[in-house]
Amino acid sequence: MLTAVLEKKDTLELREAPEPEVGNEEALLKVMSTAICGSDVRILHHGNPRVEYPAVMGHEGAGIIVKAGRGVTRVKEGDRVALGADVPCGGCRWCRNGLGNNCAVNYAIGYQIPGTFTQYMRLPRMVLEEGPVTPIPASMGFDEAALAEPLACGVNGFELAGVSLGKTVAILGMGPIGCMGIDLARAMGAAKVIAVQRSPLRMEIARSYGADHYLFTGQSDIVAEIRNLTEGEGPDVVITSNGSVETHEQAIDMVAHRGVVNLFGGLAKDTRPLSVPSNTIHYKECFVTGSHGSTPRHHELAVGLIARGQVRVKPLITHVFPLAKIHEAFAAMESRQGMKIVVRPHE
Ligand SMILES: [Zn+2]
Ligand SMILES: [Zn+2]
């Protein structure tokens, strides 16, 4: 089979390798579709403490179970499934309490567990017992199913931010999470969604999602503009789906009294610290939350949202490549000329 091996920093090599053997408590997944995540690009160029070389990256995937060991009960041969990233260890305090994305060990597919940039992938026992392995309906394509992983992270963030009936939600950054977030906010009951974006290219895709207002950052005072759109009060919820510390500060500045800010997007390590007057938070009685990854429960919710058409993911797929062209796929991702780049290992 063909597999993409990360040999060391900046060196991703295509190799022929034997199909993985699977034991009694393991299964073999034929990877039909896998999307590149921003974190894959960071791992490629900067490494990650949880990734040891050689490694197989990729955690946004979907495929068909082609082999299941005798001891496996969760899946059977022929099942179509979507995979998430974070795999709860099952034993720590967080995992035992259903908060596996906060796991002390923090296992993830495409990190410690060989991932989806390959034709066939072994699902070890831990993944089958504790991990995000969600069956998908016959009507759902594999490309869509692969995108349940990033959506699951969005569901986690939006839940933590308390998006609910009647709320006004501002989403800062129209990358994949921001766009899906427009649909997600509606599905969770939001009355008004305000979408904010810097680059025109992504804004074009974001417009197909039908937010109530679209604003470009950069040209104007975004905080004042958003206050104007919310009777001077600010949004009930602000989600920062971008990598800029300035927008994190603006989010806290613009949120309504008793509102919630979710600092969704991670920032580069060398970013300066967040600088906000604590009185802003003090007088507004607002809440500032973060979110990281997702649990298998979020992944199941995400698959359901896509299956019912409540969150659309197809408009996000701007590029599709076979696995043999994974270098072009990464180049497309890094050019920032696309949105979601999908790799289909069997084309
Ligand atoms: Zn991802
Ligand atoms: Zn754990």
mmCIF file of C-alpha atoms and ligand atoms in Angstrom:
data_model
loop_
_atom_site.group_PDB
_atom_site.id
_atom_site.type_symbol
_atom_site.label_atom_id
_atom_site.label_comp_id
_atom_site.label_asym_id
_atom_site.label_seq_id
_atom_site.Cartn_x
_atom_site.Cartn_y
_atom_site.Cartn_z
ATOM 1 C CA MET A 1 0.000 0.000 0.000
ATOM 2 C CA LEU A 2 0.973 3.637 -0.369
ATOM 3 C CA THR A 3 1.639 5.635 2.772
ATOM 4 C CA ALA A 4 2.992 9.134 3.524
ATOM 5 C CA VAL A 5 5.689 8.952 6.180
ATOM 6 C CA LEU A 6 6.962 11.952 8.090
ATOM 7 C CA GLU A 7 10.633 11.005 8.349
ATOM 8 C CA LYS A 8 11.756 14.103 10.152
ATOM 9 C CA LYS A 9 11.027 17.809 10.200
ATOM 10 C CA ASP A 10 10.102 19.065 6.701
ATOM 11 C CA THR A 11 10.463 15.586 5.179
ATOM 12 C CA LEU A 12 7.276 13.867 4.122
ATOM 13 C CA GLU A 13 7.951 10.810 1.956
ATOM 14 C CA LEU A 14 5.656 8.595 -0.051
ATOM 15 C CA ARG A 15 6.487 4.956 0.509
ATOM 16 C CA GLU A 16 5.261 1.516 -0.422
ATOM 17 C CA ALA A 17 4.645 -0.438 2.776
ATOM 18 C CA PRO A 18 2.917 -3.694 3.662
ATOM 19 C CA GLU A 19 -0.681 -3.402 4.870
ATOM 20 C CA PRO A 20 -0.709 -3.274 8.687
ATOM 21 C CA GLU A 21 -1.377 -6.586 10.448
ATOM 22 C CA VAL A 22 -4.286 -6.473 12.851
ATOM 23 C CA GLY A 23 -4.584 -8.433 16.073
ATOM 24 C CA ASN A 24 -7.658 -9.911 17.744
ATOM 25 C CA GLU A 25 -8.709 -6.649 19.290
ATOM 26 C CA GLU A 26 -7.855 -4.405 16.377
ATOM 27 C CA ALA A 27 -9.368 -3.459 13.030
ATOM 28 C CA LEU A 28 -8.149 -2.319 9.630
ATOM 29 C CA LEU A 29 -9.585 0.839 8.096
ATOM 30 C CA LYS A 30 -9.458 1.477 4.363
ATOM 31 C CA VAL A 31 -8.999 5.257 4.407
ATOM 32 C CA MET A 32 -11.255 6.720 1.712
ATOM 33 C CA SER A 33 -10.901 10.390 2.510
ATOM 34 C CA THR A 34 -8.780 12.538 4.786
ATOM 35 C CA ALA A 35 -8.472 16.292 5.088
ATOM 36 C CA ILE A 36 -5.364 18.289 5.954
ATOM 37 C CA CYS A 37 -5.562 20.250 9.195
ATOM 38 C CA GLY A 38 -3.574 23.372 10.022
ATOM 39 C CA SER A 39 -1.961 21.319 12.776
ATOM 40 C CA ASP A 40 -0.589 18.853 10.171
ATOM 41 C CA VAL A 41 1.245 21.745 8.518
ATOM 42 C CA ARG A 42 2.651 22.811 11.894
ATOM 43 C CA ILE A 43 3.777 19.261 12.683
ATOM 44 C CA LEU A 44 5.446 18.985 9.270
ATOM 45 C CA HIS A 45 7.529 22.127 9.782
ATOM 46 C CA HIS A 46 7.929 22.411 13.534
ATOM 47 C CA GLY A 47 7.393 18.916 14.920
ATOM 48 C CA ASN A 48 5.310 18.230 18.014
ATOM 49 C CA PRO A 49 6.240 16.764 21.401
ATOM 50 C CA ARG A 50 3.596 14.054 20.858
ATOM 51 C CA VAL A 51 4.949 13.043 17.433
ATOM 52 C CA GLU A 52 7.954 10.716 17.202
ATOM 53 C CA TYR A 53 9.610 10.085 13.818
ATOM 54 C CA PRO A 54 8.918 8.252 11.641
ATOM 55 C CA ALA A 55 5.227 9.103 11.910
ATOM 56 C CA VAL A 56 2.054 9.038 9.862
ATOM 57 C CA MET A 57 0.081 12.238 10.252
ATOM 58 C CA GLY A 58 -3.599 12.872 9.520
ATOM 59 C CA HIS A 59 -6.560 12.861 11.879
ATOM 60 C CA GLU A 60 -9.522 14.089 9.829
ATOM 61 C CA GLY A 61 -10.488 10.837 8.159
ATOM 62 C CA ALA A 62 -13.196 8.443 7.072
ATOM 63 C CA GLY A 63 -13.293 5.035 5.469
ATOM 64 C CA ILE A 64 -14.470 1.452 5.508
ATOM 65 C CA ILE A 65 -13.630 -1.254 8.026
ATOM 66 C CA VAL A 66 -12.127 -4.053 5.925
ATOM 67 C CA LYS A 67 -10.954 -6.331 8.731
ATOM 68 C CA ALA A 68 -11.984 -6.686 12.355
ATOM 69 C CA GLY A 69 -10.343 -8.981 14.890
ATOM 70 C CA ARG A 70 -12.447 -11.642 16.620
ATOM 71 C CA GLY A 71 -12.446 -9.697 19.865
ATOM 72 C CA VAL A 72 -13.763 -6.481 18.292
ATOM 73 C CA THR A 73 -17.392 -5.623 19.023
ATOM 74 C CA ARG A 74 -17.608 -1.929 18.193
ATOM 75 C CA VAL A 75 -17.209 -2.250 14.426
ATOM 76 C CA LYS A 76 -17.515 -4.998 11.838
ATOM 77 C CA GLU A 77 -16.286 -5.580 8.329
ATOM 78 C CA GLY A 78 -18.058 -3.308 5.862
ATOM 79 C CA ASP A 79 -18.905 -0.551 8.353
ATOM 80 C CA ARG A 80 -18.431 2.995 7.053
ATOM 81 C CA VAL A 81 -16.992 5.182 9.793
ATOM 82 C CA ALA A 82 -15.633 8.657 10.480
ATOM 83 C CA LEU A 83 -12.631 9.171 12.760
ATOM 84 C CA GLY A 84 -11.977 11.953 15.212
ATOM 85 C CA ALA A 85 -8.588 12.975 16.565
ATOM 86 C CA ASP A 86 -8.423 12.896 20.368
ATOM 87 C CA VAL A 87 -8.422 9.427 21.894
ATOM 88 C CA PRO A 88 -9.200 9.378 25.620
ATOM 89 C CA CYS A 89 -6.827 7.147 27.575
ATOM 90 C CA GLY A 90 -9.833 5.934 29.520
ATOM 91 C CA GLY A 91 -8.006 5.849 32.826
ATOM 92 C CA CYS A 92 -7.265 9.380 33.997
ATOM 93 C CA ARG A 93 -9.620 11.560 35.992
ATOM 94 C CA TRP A 94 -10.606 13.617 32.924
ATOM 95 C CA CYS A 95 -11.322 10.643 30.712
ATOM 96 C CA ARG A 96 -13.328 8.926 33.432
ATOM 97 C CA ASN A 97 -15.457 12.072 33.591
ATOM 98 C CA GLY A 98 -16.113 12.303 29.862
ATOM 99 C CA LEU A 99 -13.555 15.070 29.290
ATOM 100 C CA GLY A 100 -11.127 13.054 27.208
ATOM 101 C CA ASN A 101 -9.918 16.114 25.290
ATOM 102 C CA ASN A 102 -8.380 17.261 28.574
ATOM 103 C CA CYS A 103 -6.691 13.881 29.069
ATOM 104 C CA ALA A 104 -3.420 13.941 30.954
ATOM 105 C CA VAL A 105 -1.778 11.811 28.233
ATOM 106 C CA ASN A 106 -3.570 13.396 25.269
ATOM 107 C CA TYR A 107 -3.338 10.562 22.724
ATOM 108 C CA ALA A 108 -4.394 11.510 19.237
ATOM 109 C CA ILE A 109 -4.663 9.909 15.839
ATOM 110 C CA GLY A 110 -1.940 11.263 13.578
ATOM 111 C CA TYR A 111 0.213 12.034 16.635
ATOM 112 C CA GLN A 112 1.187 9.074 18.835
ATOM 113 C CA ILE A 113 -1.202 6.832 16.884
ATOM 114 C CA PRO A 114 -0.306 6.442 13.167
ATOM 115 C CA GLY A 115 -2.853 8.478 11.231
ATOM 116 C CA THR A 116 -4.856 8.741 8.050
ATOM 117 C CA PHE A 117 -2.375 9.838 5.338
ATOM 118 C CA THR A 118 -2.178 6.246 4.171
ATOM 119 C CA GLN A 119 -4.276 3.739 2.248
ATOM 120 C CA TYR A 120 -4.889 1.367 5.151
ATOM 121 C CA MET A 121 -4.718 2.187 8.810
ATOM 122 C CA ARG A 122 -4.667 -0.010 11.883
ATOM 123 C CA LEU A 123 -7.216 0.909 14.542
ATOM 124 C CA PRO A 124 -5.619 -0.216 17.805
ATOM 125 C CA ARG A 125 -7.633 -1.447 20.765
ATOM 126 C CA MET A 126 -7.554 1.878 22.583
ATOM 127 C CA VAL A 127 -9.032 3.684 19.576
ATOM 128 C CA LEU A 128 -11.789 1.080 19.225
ATOM 129 C CA GLU A 129 -12.612 1.077 22.917
ATOM 130 C CA GLU A 130 -12.363 4.737 23.849
ATOM 131 C CA GLY A 131 -11.856 6.720 20.669
ATOM 132 C CA PRO A 132 -13.977 8.701 18.253
ATOM 133 C CA VAL A 133 -14.995 6.026 15.739
ATOM 134 C CA THR A 134 -18.468 6.998 14.560
ATOM 135 C CA PRO A 135 -20.599 5.069 12.051
ATOM 136 C CA ILE A 136 -21.857 7.210 9.180
ATOM 137 C CA PRO A 137 -25.116 6.801 7.242
ATOM 138 C CA ALA A 138 -25.106 5.456 3.674
ATOM 139 C CA SER A 139 -26.136 8.900 2.425
ATOM 140 C CA MET A 140 -22.975 10.561 3.742
ATOM 141 C CA GLY A 141 -19.907 10.819 1.535
ATOM 142 C CA PHE A 142 -16.462 10.086 2.951
ATOM 143 C CA ASP A 143 -15.210 13.625 2.273
ATOM 144 C CA GLU A 144 -18.026 15.053 4.374
ATOM 145 C CA ALA A 145 -17.471 12.435 7.057
ATOM 146 C CA ALA A 146 -13.798 13.367 7.331
ATOM 147 C CA LEU A 147 -14.832 16.916 8.199
ATOM 148 C CA ALA A 148 -16.790 15.740 11.232
ATOM 149 C CA GLU A 149 -13.480 15.975 13.122
ATOM 150 C CA PRO A 150 -12.971 19.752 12.852
ATOM 151 C CA LEU A 151 -16.708 20.245 13.335
ATOM 152 C CA ALA A 152 -16.495 18.228 16.565
ATOM 153 C CA CYS A 153 -13.948 20.761 17.860
ATOM 154 C CA GLY A 154 -16.384 23.509 16.915
ATOM 155 C CA VAL A 155 -19.205 21.778 18.792
ATOM 156 C CA ASN A 156 -16.986 21.649 21.879
ATOM 157 C CA GLY A 157 -16.191 25.376 21.645
ATOM 158 C CA PHE A 158 -19.771 26.441 20.946
ATOM 159 C CA GLU A 159 -21.085 24.312 23.819
ATOM 160 C CA LEU A 160 -18.526 25.838 26.182
ATOM 161 C CA ALA A 161 -19.593 29.286 25.000
ATOM 162 C CA GLY A 162 -23.223 28.470 25.759
ATOM 163 C CA VAL A 163 -24.620 29.202 22.296
ATOM 164 C CA SER A 164 -28.377 28.765 22.705
ATOM 165 C CA LEU A 165 -31.850 30.024 21.768
ATOM 166 C CA GLY A 166 -32.057 33.676 20.850
ATOM 167 C CA LYS A 167 -28.398 34.555 21.308
ATOM 168 C CA THR A 168 -26.370 36.829 19.100
ATOM 169 C CA VAL A 169 -23.140 35.163 18.055
ATOM 170 C CA ALA A 170 -20.135 36.879 16.478
ATOM 171 C CA ILE A 171 -17.577 34.630 14.812
ATOM 172 C CA LEU A 172 -14.184 36.214 14.180
ATOM 173 C CA GLY A 173 -12.437 34.362 11.358
ATOM 174 C CA MET A 174 -14.087 32.607 8.418
ATOM 175 C CA GLY A 175 -11.825 29.621 8.049
ATOM 176 C CA PRO A 176 -13.443 26.174 8.028
ATOM 177 C CA ILE A 177 -14.461 26.460 11.693
ATOM 178 C CA GLY A 178 -15.900 29.931 11.205
ATOM 179 C CA CYS A 179 -17.980 28.885 8.192
ATOM 180 C CA MET A 180 -19.254 25.698 9.811
ATOM 181 C CA GLY A 181 -19.813 27.820 12.900
ATOM 182 C CA ILE A 182 -22.460 29.903 11.115
ATOM 183 C CA ASP A 183 -24.546 26.779 10.510
ATOM 184 C CA LEU A 184 -23.702 25.406 13.944
ATOM 185 C CA ALA A 185 -24.797 28.596 15.717
ATOM 186 C CA ARG A 186 -28.141 28.416 13.902
ATOM 187 C CA ALA A 187 -28.536 24.723 14.726
ATOM 188 C CA MET A 188 -27.986 25.595 18.378
ATOM 189 C CA GLY A 189 -30.665 28.289 18.280
ATOM 190 C CA ALA A 190 -28.778 31.539 17.680
ATOM 191 C CA ALA A 191 -31.018 34.399 16.528
ATOM 192 C CA LYS A 192 -28.325 36.494 14.891
ATOM 193 C CA VAL A 193 -24.937 35.512 13.492
ATOM 194 C CA ILE A 194 -22.246 38.057 12.627
ATOM 195 C CA ALA A 195 -19.347 36.828 10.509
ATOM 196 C CA VAL A 196 -16.021 38.648 10.483
ATOM 197 C CA GLN A 197 -13.186 37.953 8.066
ATOM 198 C CA ARG A 198 -9.994 39.523 6.753
ATOM 199 C CA SER A 199 -9.391 37.931 3.324
ATOM 200 C CA PRO A 200 -11.925 38.309 0.485
ATOM 201 C CA LEU A 201 -11.294 34.767 -0.750
ATOM 202 C CA ARG A 202 -12.604 33.070 2.352
ATOM 203 C CA MET A 203 -15.360 35.617 2.701
ATOM 204 C CA GLU A 204 -16.736 34.466 -0.638
ATOM 205 C CA ILE A 205 -17.226 30.935 0.681
ATOM 206 C CA ALA A 206 -18.481 32.263 4.017
ATOM 207 C CA ARG A 207 -21.212 34.210 2.220
ATOM 208 C CA SER A 208 -22.803 30.983 1.028
ATOM 209 C CA TYR A 209 -23.483 30.172 4.690
ATOM 210 C CA GLY A 210 -25.975 32.987 5.167
ATOM 211 C CA ALA A 211 -24.910 34.831 8.301
ATOM 212 C CA ASP A 212 -26.982 37.924 9.111
ATOM 213 C CA HIS A 213 -24.029 40.292 8.743
ATOM 214 C CA TYR A 214 -20.623 40.053 7.094
ATOM 215 C CA LEU A 215 -17.846 42.419 8.110
ATOM 216 C CA PHE A 216 -14.314 42.812 6.819
ATOM 217 C CA THR A 217 -11.685 43.447 9.463
ATOM 218 C CA GLY A 218 -8.937 45.904 8.827
ATOM 219 C CA GLN A 219 -10.811 48.767 7.221
ATOM 220 C CA SER A 220 -12.852 49.859 10.159
ATOM 221 C CA ASP A 221 -13.325 49.748 13.906
ATOM 222 C CA ILE A 222 -14.726 46.252 14.125
ATOM 223 C CA VAL A 223 -15.692 46.542 17.783
ATOM 224 C CA ALA A 224 -17.755 49.679 17.147
ATOM 225 C CA GLU A 225 -19.344 48.162 14.046
ATOM 226 C CA ILE A 226 -20.415 45.057 15.902
ATOM 227 C CA ARG A 227 -21.784 47.138 18.776
ATOM 228 C CA ASN A 228 -23.873 49.029 16.202
ATOM 229 C CA LEU A 229 -25.308 45.758 14.949
ATOM 230 C CA THR A 230 -26.267 44.705 18.477
ATOM 231 C CA GLU A 231 -28.084 47.784 19.824
ATOM 232 C CA GLY A 232 -24.886 48.995 21.382
ATOM 233 C CA GLU A 233 -24.656 46.013 23.702
ATOM 234 C CA GLY A 234 -22.294 43.636 21.961
ATOM 235 C CA PRO A 235 -22.842 39.974 21.050
ATOM 236 C CA ASP A 236 -23.845 37.426 23.697
ATOM 237 C CA VAL A 237 -21.195 35.074 22.381
ATOM 238 C CA VAL A 238 -17.944 35.794 20.562
ATOM 239 C CA ILE A 239 -15.920 32.961 19.022
ATOM 240 C CA THR A 240 -12.347 33.657 17.890
ATOM 241 C CA SER A 241 -11.691 31.182 15.083
ATOM 242 C CA ASN A 242 -8.428 32.771 14.009
ATOM 243 C CA GLY A 243 -4.835 33.008 15.107
ATOM 244 C CA SER A 244 -4.487 36.661 16.040
ATOM 245 C CA VAL A 245 -4.078 37.903 19.587
ATOM 246 C CA GLU A 246 -5.520 41.292 18.605
ATOM 247 C CA THR A 247 -8.846 39.711 17.716
ATOM 248 C CA HIS A 248 -8.842 37.868 21.029
ATOM 249 C CA GLU A 249 -8.570 41.239 22.719
ATOM 250 C CA GLN A 250 -11.286 42.713 20.513
ATOM 251 C CA ALA A 251 -13.521 39.756 21.388
ATOM 252 C CA ILE A 252 -13.323 40.553 25.097
ATOM 253 C CA ASP A 253 -13.801 44.228 24.318
ATOM 254 C CA MET A 254 -16.953 43.692 22.254
ATOM 255 C CA VAL A 255 -18.777 40.944 24.165
ATOM 256 C CA ALA A 256 -21.996 41.860 25.970
ATOM 257 C CA HIS A 257 -22.424 41.991 29.729
ATOM 258 C CA ARG A 258 -22.693 38.415 31.006
ATOM 259 C CA GLY A 259 -21.546 37.306 27.565
ATOM 260 C CA VAL A 260 -19.101 34.528 26.770
ATOM 261 C CA VAL A 261 -15.909 34.656 24.721
ATOM 262 C CA ASN A 262 -14.456 31.405 23.460
ATOM 263 C CA LEU A 263 -10.794 31.676 22.507
ATOM 264 C CA PHE A 264 -11.081 28.923 19.927
ATOM 265 C CA GLY A 265 -8.080 29.487 17.707
ATOM 266 C CA GLY A 266 -4.704 28.620 19.144
ATOM 267 C CA LEU A 267 -1.924 31.174 18.750
ATOM 268 C CA ALA A 268 1.672 30.688 17.657
ATOM 269 C CA LYS A 269 3.990 29.957 20.593
ATOM 270 C CA ASP A 270 5.883 33.235 20.368
ATOM 271 C CA THR A 271 2.739 35.398 20.347
ATOM 272 C CA ARG A 272 2.732 38.156 22.924
ATOM 273 C CA PRO A 273 0.400 37.621 25.893
ATOM 274 C CA LEU A 274 -3.195 38.767 25.778
ATOM 275 C CA SER A 275 -3.504 42.314 27.054
ATOM 276 C CA VAL A 276 -6.921 43.410 28.294
ATOM 277 C CA PRO A 277 -7.853 45.658 31.194
ATOM 278 C CA SER A 278 -9.240 43.307 33.837
ATOM 279 C CA ASN A 279 -11.906 45.889 34.587
ATOM 280 C CA THR A 280 -13.417 45.112 31.185
ATOM 281 C CA ILE A 281 -14.133 41.607 32.421
ATOM 282 C CA HIS A 282 -14.903 42.801 35.959
ATOM 283 C CA TYR A 283 -17.604 45.320 35.079
ATOM 284 C CA LYS A 284 -19.184 43.257 32.320
ATOM 285 C CA GLU A 285 -19.311 40.077 34.384
ATOM 286 C CA CYS A 286 -18.353 38.297 31.187
ATOM 287 C CA PHE A 287 -16.841 34.849 30.817
ATOM 288 C CA VAL A 288 -13.694 33.996 28.899
ATOM 289 C CA THR A 289 -13.294 30.340 27.954
ATOM 290 C CA GLY A 290 -10.951 28.311 25.818
ATOM 291 C CA SER A 291 -11.490 25.054 24.006
ATOM 292 C CA HIS A 292 -9.214 22.403 22.671
ATOM 293 C CA GLY A 293 -10.017 19.360 20.561
ATOM 294 C CA SER A 294 -13.127 17.301 21.195
ATOM 295 C CA THR A 295 -14.456 14.154 22.804
ATOM 296 C CA PRO A 296 -16.072 11.156 21.079
ATOM 297 C CA ARG A 297 -19.460 12.587 22.134
ATOM 298 C CA HIS A 298 -18.755 15.787 20.167
ATOM 299 C CA HIS A 299 -17.709 13.687 17.183
ATOM 300 C CA GLU A 300 -21.004 11.787 17.235
ATOM 301 C CA LEU A 301 -22.903 15.076 17.422
ATOM 302 C CA ALA A 302 -20.866 16.412 14.496
ATOM 303 C CA VAL A 303 -21.622 13.382 12.316
ATOM 304 C CA GLY A 304 -25.325 13.826 13.121
ATOM 305 C CA LEU A 305 -25.278 17.540 12.246
ATOM 306 C CA ILE A 306 -23.681 16.822 8.873
ATOM 307 C CA ALA A 307 -25.970 13.850 8.194
ATOM 308 C CA ARG A 308 -29.092 15.950 8.787
ATOM 309 C CA GLY A 309 -27.777 18.790 6.642
ATOM 310 C CA GLN A 310 -27.759 21.166 9.617
ATOM 311 C CA VAL A 311 -24.089 21.938 9.103
ATOM 312 C CA ARG A 312 -22.891 21.993 5.503
ATOM 313 C CA VAL A 313 -19.290 21.031 4.867
ATOM 314 C CA LYS A 314 -19.164 20.472 1.101
ATOM 315 C CA PRO A 315 -18.735 24.188 0.244
ATOM 316 C CA LEU A 316 -15.497 24.129 2.250
ATOM 317 C CA ILE A 317 -13.785 21.559 0.049
ATOM 318 C CA THR A 318 -11.810 23.594 -2.456
ATOM 319 C CA HIS A 319 -9.173 21.010 -3.455
ATOM 320 C CA VAL A 320 -9.051 17.217 -3.809
ATOM 321 C CA PHE A 321 -5.833 15.252 -4.408
ATOM 322 C CA PRO A 322 -4.874 11.584 -4.588
ATOM 323 C CA LEU A 323 -2.429 10.422 -1.892
ATOM 324 C CA ALA A 324 0.348 10.232 -4.518
ATOM 325 C CA LYS A 325 0.084 14.035 -4.752
ATOM 326 C CA ILE A 326 0.195 14.731 -1.039
ATOM 327 C CA HIS A 327 3.024 17.228 -1.503
ATOM 328 C CA GLU A 328 0.835 19.258 -3.838
ATOM 329 C CA ALA A 329 -1.967 18.943 -1.324
ATOM 330 C CA PHE A 330 0.219 20.409 1.434
ATOM 331 C CA ALA A 331 1.405 23.145 -0.949
ATOM 332 C CA ALA A 332 -2.226 24.051 -1.669
ATOM 333 C CA MET A 333 -2.906 24.151 2.053
ATOM 334 C CA GLU A 334 0.071 26.405 2.697
ATOM 335 C CA SER A 335 -0.760 28.730 -0.192
ATOM 336 C CA ARG A 336 -3.877 29.695 1.778
ATOM 337 C CA GLN A 337 -5.703 29.842 -1.546
ATOM 338 C CA GLY A 338 -8.121 27.159 -0.442
ATOM 339 C CA MET A 339 -10.233 26.181 2.515
ATOM 340 C CA LYS A 340 -10.293 22.419 3.138
ATOM 341 C CA ILE A 341 -7.861 20.279 1.182
ATOM 342 C CA VAL A 342 -9.001 16.673 0.881
ATOM 343 C CA VAL A 343 -6.777 13.705 0.080
ATOM 344 C CA ARG A 344 -8.349 10.504 -1.288
ATOM 345 C CA PRO A 345 -5.892 7.633 -0.747
ATOM 346 C CA HIS A 346 -7.579 5.255 -3.221
ATOM 347 C CA GLU A 347 -7.798 7.527 -6.249
HETATM 348 ZN ZN ZN B 1 -7.878 18.884 12.703
HETATM 349 ZN ZN ZN B 2 -7.040 10.280 30.026
#
